[in-house]
C-alpha positions as a printed NumPy array, in Angstrom:
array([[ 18.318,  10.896,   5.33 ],
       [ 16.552,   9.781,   8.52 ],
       [ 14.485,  13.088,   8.285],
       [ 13.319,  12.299,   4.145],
       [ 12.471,   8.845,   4.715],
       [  9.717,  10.984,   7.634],
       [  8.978,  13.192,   4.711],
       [  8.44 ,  10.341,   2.335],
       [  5.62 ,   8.862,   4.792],
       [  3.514,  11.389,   4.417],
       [  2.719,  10.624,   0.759],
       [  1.925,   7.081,   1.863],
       [ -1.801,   7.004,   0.147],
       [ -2.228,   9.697,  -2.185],
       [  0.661,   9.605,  -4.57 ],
       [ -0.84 ,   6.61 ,  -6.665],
       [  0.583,   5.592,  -8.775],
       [  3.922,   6.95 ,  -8.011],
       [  6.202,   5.959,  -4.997],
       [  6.597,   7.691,  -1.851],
       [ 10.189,  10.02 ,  -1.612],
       [ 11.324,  12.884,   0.721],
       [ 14.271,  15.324,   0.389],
       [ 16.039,  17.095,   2.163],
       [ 18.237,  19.929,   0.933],
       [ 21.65 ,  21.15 ,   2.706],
       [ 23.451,  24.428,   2.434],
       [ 27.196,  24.4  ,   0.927],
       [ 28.09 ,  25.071,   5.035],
       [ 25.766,  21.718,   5.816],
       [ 22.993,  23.387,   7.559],
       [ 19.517,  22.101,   6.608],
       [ 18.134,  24.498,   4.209],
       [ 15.233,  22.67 ,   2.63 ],
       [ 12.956,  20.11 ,   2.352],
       [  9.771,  18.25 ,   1.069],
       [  8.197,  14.888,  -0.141],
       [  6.184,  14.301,  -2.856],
       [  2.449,  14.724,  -2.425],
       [  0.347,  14.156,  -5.45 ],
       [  0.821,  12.199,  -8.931],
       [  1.411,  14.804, -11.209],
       [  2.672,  17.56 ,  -8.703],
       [  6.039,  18.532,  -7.902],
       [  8.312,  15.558,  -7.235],
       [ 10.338,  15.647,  -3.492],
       [ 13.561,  17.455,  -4.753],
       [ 11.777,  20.515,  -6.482],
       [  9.995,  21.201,  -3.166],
       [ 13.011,  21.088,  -1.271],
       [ 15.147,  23.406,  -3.905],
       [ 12.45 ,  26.021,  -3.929],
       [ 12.458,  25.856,   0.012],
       [ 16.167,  26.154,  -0.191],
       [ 16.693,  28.589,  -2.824],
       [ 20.211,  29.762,  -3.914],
       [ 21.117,  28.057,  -0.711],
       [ 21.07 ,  24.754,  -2.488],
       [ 24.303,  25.873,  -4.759],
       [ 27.182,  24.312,  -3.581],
       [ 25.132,  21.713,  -0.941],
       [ 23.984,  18.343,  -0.919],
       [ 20.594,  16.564,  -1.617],
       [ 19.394,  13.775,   0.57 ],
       [ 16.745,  11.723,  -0.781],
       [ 14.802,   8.208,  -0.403],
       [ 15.065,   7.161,  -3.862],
       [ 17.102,   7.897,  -7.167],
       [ 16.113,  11.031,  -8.527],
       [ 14.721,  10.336, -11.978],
       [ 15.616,  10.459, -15.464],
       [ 12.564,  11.48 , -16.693],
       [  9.745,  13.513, -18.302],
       [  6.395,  12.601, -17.6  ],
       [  4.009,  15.034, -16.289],
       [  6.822,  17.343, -14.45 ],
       [ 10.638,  17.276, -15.65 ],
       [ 13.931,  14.895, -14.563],
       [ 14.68 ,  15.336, -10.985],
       [ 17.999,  15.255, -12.284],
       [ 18.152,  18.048, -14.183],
       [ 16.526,  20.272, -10.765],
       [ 19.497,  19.424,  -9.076],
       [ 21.767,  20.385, -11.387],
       [ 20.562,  23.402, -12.235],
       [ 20.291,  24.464,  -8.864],
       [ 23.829,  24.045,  -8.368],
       [ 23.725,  20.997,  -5.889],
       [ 27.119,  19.679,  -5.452],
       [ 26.339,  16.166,  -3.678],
       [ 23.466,  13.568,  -4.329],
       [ 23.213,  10.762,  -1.705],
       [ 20.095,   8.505,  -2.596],
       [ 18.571,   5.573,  -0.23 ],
       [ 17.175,   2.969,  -3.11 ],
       [ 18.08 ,   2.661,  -6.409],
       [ 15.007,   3.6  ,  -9.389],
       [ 13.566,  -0.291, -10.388],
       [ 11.444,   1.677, -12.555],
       [ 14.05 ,   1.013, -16.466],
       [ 11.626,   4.606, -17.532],
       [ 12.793,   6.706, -14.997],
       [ 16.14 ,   5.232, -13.705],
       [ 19.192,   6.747, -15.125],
       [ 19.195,   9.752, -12.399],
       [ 22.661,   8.993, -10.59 ],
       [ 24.653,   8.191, -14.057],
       [ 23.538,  12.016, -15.303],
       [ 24.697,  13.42 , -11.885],
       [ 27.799,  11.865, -12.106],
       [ 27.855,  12.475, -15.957],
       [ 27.983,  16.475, -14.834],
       [ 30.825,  15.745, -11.823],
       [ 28.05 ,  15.181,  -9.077],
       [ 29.538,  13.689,  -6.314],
       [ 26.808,  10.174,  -5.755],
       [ 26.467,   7.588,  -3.35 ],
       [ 23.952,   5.05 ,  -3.   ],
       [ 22.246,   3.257,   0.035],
       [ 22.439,   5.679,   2.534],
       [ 19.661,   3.867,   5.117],
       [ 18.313,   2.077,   1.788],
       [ 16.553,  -0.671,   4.003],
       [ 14.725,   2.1  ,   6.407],
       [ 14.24 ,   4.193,   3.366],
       [ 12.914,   0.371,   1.135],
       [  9.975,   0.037,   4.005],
       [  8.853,   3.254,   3.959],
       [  8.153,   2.799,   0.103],
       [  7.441,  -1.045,   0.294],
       [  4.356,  -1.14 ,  -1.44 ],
       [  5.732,   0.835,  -4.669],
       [  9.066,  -0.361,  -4.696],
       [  7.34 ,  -4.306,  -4.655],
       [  4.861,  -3.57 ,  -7.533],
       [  7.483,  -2.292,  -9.924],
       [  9.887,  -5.202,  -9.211],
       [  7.153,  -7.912,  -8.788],
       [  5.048,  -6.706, -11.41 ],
       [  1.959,  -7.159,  -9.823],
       [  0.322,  -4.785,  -7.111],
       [  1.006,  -5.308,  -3.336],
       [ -1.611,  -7.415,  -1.448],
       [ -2.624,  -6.841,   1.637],
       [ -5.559,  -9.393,   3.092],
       [ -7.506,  -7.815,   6.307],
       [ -9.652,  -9.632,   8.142],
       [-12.026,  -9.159,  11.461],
       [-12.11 , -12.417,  13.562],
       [-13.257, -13.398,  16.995],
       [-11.165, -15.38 ,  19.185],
       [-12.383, -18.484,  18.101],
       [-11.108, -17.401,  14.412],
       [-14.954, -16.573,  13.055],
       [-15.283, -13.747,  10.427],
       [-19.276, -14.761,  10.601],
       [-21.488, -16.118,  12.29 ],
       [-24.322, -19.397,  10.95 ],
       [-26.309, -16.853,   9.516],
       [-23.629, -14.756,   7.757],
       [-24.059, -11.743,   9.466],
       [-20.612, -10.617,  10.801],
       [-21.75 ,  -6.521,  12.004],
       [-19.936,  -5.858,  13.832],
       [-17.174,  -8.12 ,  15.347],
       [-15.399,  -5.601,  16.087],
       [-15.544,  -1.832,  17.8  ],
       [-15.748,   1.421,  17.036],
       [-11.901,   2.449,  17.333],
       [-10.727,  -1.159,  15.268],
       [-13.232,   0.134,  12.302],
       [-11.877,   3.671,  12.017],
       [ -8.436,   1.915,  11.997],
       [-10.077,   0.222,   9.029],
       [-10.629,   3.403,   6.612],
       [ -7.748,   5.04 ,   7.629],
       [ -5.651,   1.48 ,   6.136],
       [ -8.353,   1.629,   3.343],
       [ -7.287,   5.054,   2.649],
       [ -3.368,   4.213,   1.954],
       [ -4.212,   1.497,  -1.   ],
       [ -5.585,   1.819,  -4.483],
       [ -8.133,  -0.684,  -4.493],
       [-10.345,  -3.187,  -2.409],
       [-11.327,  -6.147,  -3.454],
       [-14.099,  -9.049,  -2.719],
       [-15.312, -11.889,  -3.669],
       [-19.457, -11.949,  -5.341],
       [-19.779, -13.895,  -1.828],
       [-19.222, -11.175,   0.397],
       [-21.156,  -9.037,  -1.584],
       [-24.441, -10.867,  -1.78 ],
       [-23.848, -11.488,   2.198],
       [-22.761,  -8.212,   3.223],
       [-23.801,  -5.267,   0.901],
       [-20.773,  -3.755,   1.472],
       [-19.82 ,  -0.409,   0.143],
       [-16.069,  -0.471,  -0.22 ],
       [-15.756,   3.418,   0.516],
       [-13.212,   5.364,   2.442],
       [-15.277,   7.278,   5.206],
       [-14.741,   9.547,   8.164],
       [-16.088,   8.842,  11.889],
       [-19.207,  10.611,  10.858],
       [-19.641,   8.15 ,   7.522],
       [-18.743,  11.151,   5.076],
       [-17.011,   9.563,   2.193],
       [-13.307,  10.772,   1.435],
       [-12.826,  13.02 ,  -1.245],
       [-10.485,   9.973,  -2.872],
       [-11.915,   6.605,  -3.457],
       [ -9.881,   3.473,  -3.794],
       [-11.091,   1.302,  -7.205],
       [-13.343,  -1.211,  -5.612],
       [-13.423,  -4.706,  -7.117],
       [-15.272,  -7.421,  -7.369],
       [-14.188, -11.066,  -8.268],
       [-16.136, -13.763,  -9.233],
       [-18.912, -15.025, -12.088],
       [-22.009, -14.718, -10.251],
       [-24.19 , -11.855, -10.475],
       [-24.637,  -8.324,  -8.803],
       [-28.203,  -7.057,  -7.96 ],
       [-28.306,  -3.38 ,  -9.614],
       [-28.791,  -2.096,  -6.162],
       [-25.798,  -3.907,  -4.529],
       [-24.25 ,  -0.669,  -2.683],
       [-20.844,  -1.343,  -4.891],
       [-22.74 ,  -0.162,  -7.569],
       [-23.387,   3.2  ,  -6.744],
       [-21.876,   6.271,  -7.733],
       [-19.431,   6.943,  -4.702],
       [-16.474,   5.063,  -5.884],
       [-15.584,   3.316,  -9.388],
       [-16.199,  -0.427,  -9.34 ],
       [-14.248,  -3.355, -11.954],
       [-16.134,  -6.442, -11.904],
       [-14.202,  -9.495, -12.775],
       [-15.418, -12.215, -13.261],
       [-12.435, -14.476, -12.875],
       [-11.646, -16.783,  -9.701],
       [ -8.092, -16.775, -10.468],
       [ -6.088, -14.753,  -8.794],
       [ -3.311, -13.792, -10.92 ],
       [ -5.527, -13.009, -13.606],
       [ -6.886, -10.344, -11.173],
       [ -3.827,  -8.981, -10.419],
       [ -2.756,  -8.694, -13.928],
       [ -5.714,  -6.513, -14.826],
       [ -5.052,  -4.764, -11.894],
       [ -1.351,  -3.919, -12.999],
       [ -2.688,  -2.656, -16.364],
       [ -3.968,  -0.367, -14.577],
       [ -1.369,   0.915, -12.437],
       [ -2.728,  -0.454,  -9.321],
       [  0.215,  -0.308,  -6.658],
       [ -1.421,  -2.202,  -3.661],
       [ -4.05 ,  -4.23 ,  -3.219],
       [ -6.6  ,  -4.161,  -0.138],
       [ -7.992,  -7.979,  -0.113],
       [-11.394,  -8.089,   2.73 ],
       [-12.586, -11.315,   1.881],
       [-14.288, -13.479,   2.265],
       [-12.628, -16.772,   3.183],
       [-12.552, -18.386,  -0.393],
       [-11.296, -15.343,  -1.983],
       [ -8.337, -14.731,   0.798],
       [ -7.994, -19.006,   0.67 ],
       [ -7.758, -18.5  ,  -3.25 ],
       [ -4.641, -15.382,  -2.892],
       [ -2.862, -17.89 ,   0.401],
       [ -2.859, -20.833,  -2.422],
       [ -1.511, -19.032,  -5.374],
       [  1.152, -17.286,  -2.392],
       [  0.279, -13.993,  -3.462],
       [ -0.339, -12.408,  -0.409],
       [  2.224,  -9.853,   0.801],
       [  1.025,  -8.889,   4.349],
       [ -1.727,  -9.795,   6.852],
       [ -3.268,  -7.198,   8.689],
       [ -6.337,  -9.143,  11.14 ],
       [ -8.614,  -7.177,  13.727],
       [ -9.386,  -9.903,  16.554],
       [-12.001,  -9.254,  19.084],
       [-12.45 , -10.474,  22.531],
       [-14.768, -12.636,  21.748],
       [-16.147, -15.978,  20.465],
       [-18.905, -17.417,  18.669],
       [-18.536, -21.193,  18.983],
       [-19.97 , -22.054,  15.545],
       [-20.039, -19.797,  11.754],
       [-17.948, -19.651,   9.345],
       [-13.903, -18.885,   9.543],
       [-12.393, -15.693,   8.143],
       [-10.065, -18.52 ,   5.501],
       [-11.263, -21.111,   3.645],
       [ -9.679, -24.524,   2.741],
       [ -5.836, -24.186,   2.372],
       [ -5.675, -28.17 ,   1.609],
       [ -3.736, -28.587,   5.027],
       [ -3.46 , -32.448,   6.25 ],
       [ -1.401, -32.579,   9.244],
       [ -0.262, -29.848,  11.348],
       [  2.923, -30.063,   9.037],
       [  0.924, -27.712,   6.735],
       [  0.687, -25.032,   9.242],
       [  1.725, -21.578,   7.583],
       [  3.899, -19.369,   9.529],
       [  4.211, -15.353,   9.542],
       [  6.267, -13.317,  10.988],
       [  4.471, -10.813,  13.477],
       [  5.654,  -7.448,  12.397],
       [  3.605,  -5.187,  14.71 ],
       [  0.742,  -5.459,  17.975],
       [ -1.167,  -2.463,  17.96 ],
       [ -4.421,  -2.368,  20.803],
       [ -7.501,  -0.006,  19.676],
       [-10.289,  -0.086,  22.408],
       [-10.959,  -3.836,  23.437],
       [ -9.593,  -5.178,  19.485],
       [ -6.169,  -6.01 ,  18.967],
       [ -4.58 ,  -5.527,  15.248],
       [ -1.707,  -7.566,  14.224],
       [  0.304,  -7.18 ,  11.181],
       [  2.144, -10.06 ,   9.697],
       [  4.442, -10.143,   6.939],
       [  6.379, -13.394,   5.318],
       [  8.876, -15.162,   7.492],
       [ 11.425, -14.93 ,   4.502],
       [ 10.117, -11.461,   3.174],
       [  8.771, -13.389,  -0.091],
       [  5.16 , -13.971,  -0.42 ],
       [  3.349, -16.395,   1.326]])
């Protein structure tokens, strides 16, 4: 199971909008004999790659996989039905399928005298397929806000111009995160200040050949030459400074997780409503002394208010430092 949930990973970022999931396949004798993860939304789901790896192996073994193999036909067949065609004798899944369309998996194994069992590493295997796993219980797409700040906490400085706080190593770091979600979002703010593209792009600025939906919120206008308006990447305007509102129209759409870059009122705006899932902030060894802060007013009076997170990982690039946070209870914040 420990060797799917590595499988799974590697779909992190291009299986939108279906979760991440690895298999592995064992002979009757228990000898690894296949496996494979799922890759792209409409291609072959984790358990068919590791049945045609294992071939008439697979009759008589067992399946390992990161999440319930599913009860239904979308654009490839029931997972279900693979395995028990192929003659697999024992299903152990990590998580069970939140998703009411395509749960149903293990109760048709069993229906056919499947041997099941559930929650093999279900908390390693829950992590590696956070993001998914959060948007179909929640209802509402993952959020992840990412910031750049110096030491003294400044995402800017008097003049707005914030390029570049950080270096070259922390920025690359950047895409590659960019590259794992569906779609970025700022505020009309960040745009008028910044001109920022919103694209995916290599070390030598070539764009990715998948673009995350970038989005704009707020009521003010967008010059016709505002870089988020060209043709590199599609763009949803919305002009709406609530929050939830934004990710609701961002559900309809099947958005699974939610890149948030700012500014401060838009990242102040998601901290309020607590719908921020995880923190992921770029510092750089350095200060500024005076600008404006990478969060805007959070109505704290006393240092009572102070807001807590649990640091989840440290990670140095170059000079920068990147810290991930997540909640202290594992709800929002």
């Amino acid at each position: 199971m420990r060797r799917a949930i590595e499988l799974a990973a590697r779909g992190i970022g291009s299986t939108h909008p279906n979760p991440v999931v690895g298999c592995v396949i064992t002979s009757r004798e228990g000898q690894p004999v296949g496996e494979g993860f799922h890759a792209v939304a409409g291609g072959p789901h984790a358990e068919v790659v590791a049945l045609r790896m294992a071939g008439d192996q697979a009759r008589g073994g067992t399946a390992y996989v990161t999440l319930e193999p599913c009860n239904h036909t979308g654009r490839t067949g029931p997972c279900a039905d693979a395995l028990i065609e192929a003659g697999i004798a024992r299903v152990l899944y990590a998580v069970p399928d939140p998703n009411q369309q395509a749960a149903g998996g293990a109760e048709k194994l069993r229906s056919k005298n499947l041997a099941v069992e559930q929650g093999v590493l279900q908390q390693e295997a829950e992590e590696v397929n956070q993001v998914w796993l959060h948007s179909v219980r929640a209802g509402r797409p993952f959020v992840t806000w990412k910031f750049a700040t110096t030491l003294d906490g400044r995402s800017a400085a008097p003049d707005r111009s914030s390029r570049w706080i950080t270096g070259e190593l922390a920025r690359a770091d950047v895409h590659r995160k960019r590259a794992e979600c569906d779609a970025i979002a700022v505020g009309t703010q960040t745009v008028l200040d910044d001109d920022p593209e919103l694209t995916v792009r290599d070390q030598l600025d070539r764009p990715a050949q998948r673009q995350p939906l970038r989005v704009v919120v707020g009521d003010r206008e967008i010059p016709p030459t505002a870089r988020v308006r060209n043709d590199r990447a599609e763009t949803l305007l919305l002009p709406t400074h609530d929050p939830a509102e934004v990710l609701r129209q961002l559900d309809d759409r099947q958005i699974r997780h939610l890149w948030l870059e700012g500014g401060p009122t838009l990242a102040a705006a998601f901290l309020r409503a607590r719908l921020v899932d995880q923190i992921v902030a770029y510092v750089a060894p350095a200060v500024l002394g005076s600008g404006f802060s990478a969060i805007g007013d959070l109505g704290a009076e006393s240092i009572d208010h102070l807001r807590r997170f649990h640091l989840a990982d440290v990670t140095r690039l170059g000079d920068d430092v990147r810290l991930t946070l997540t909640p202290l209870d594992r709800r929002t914040f």
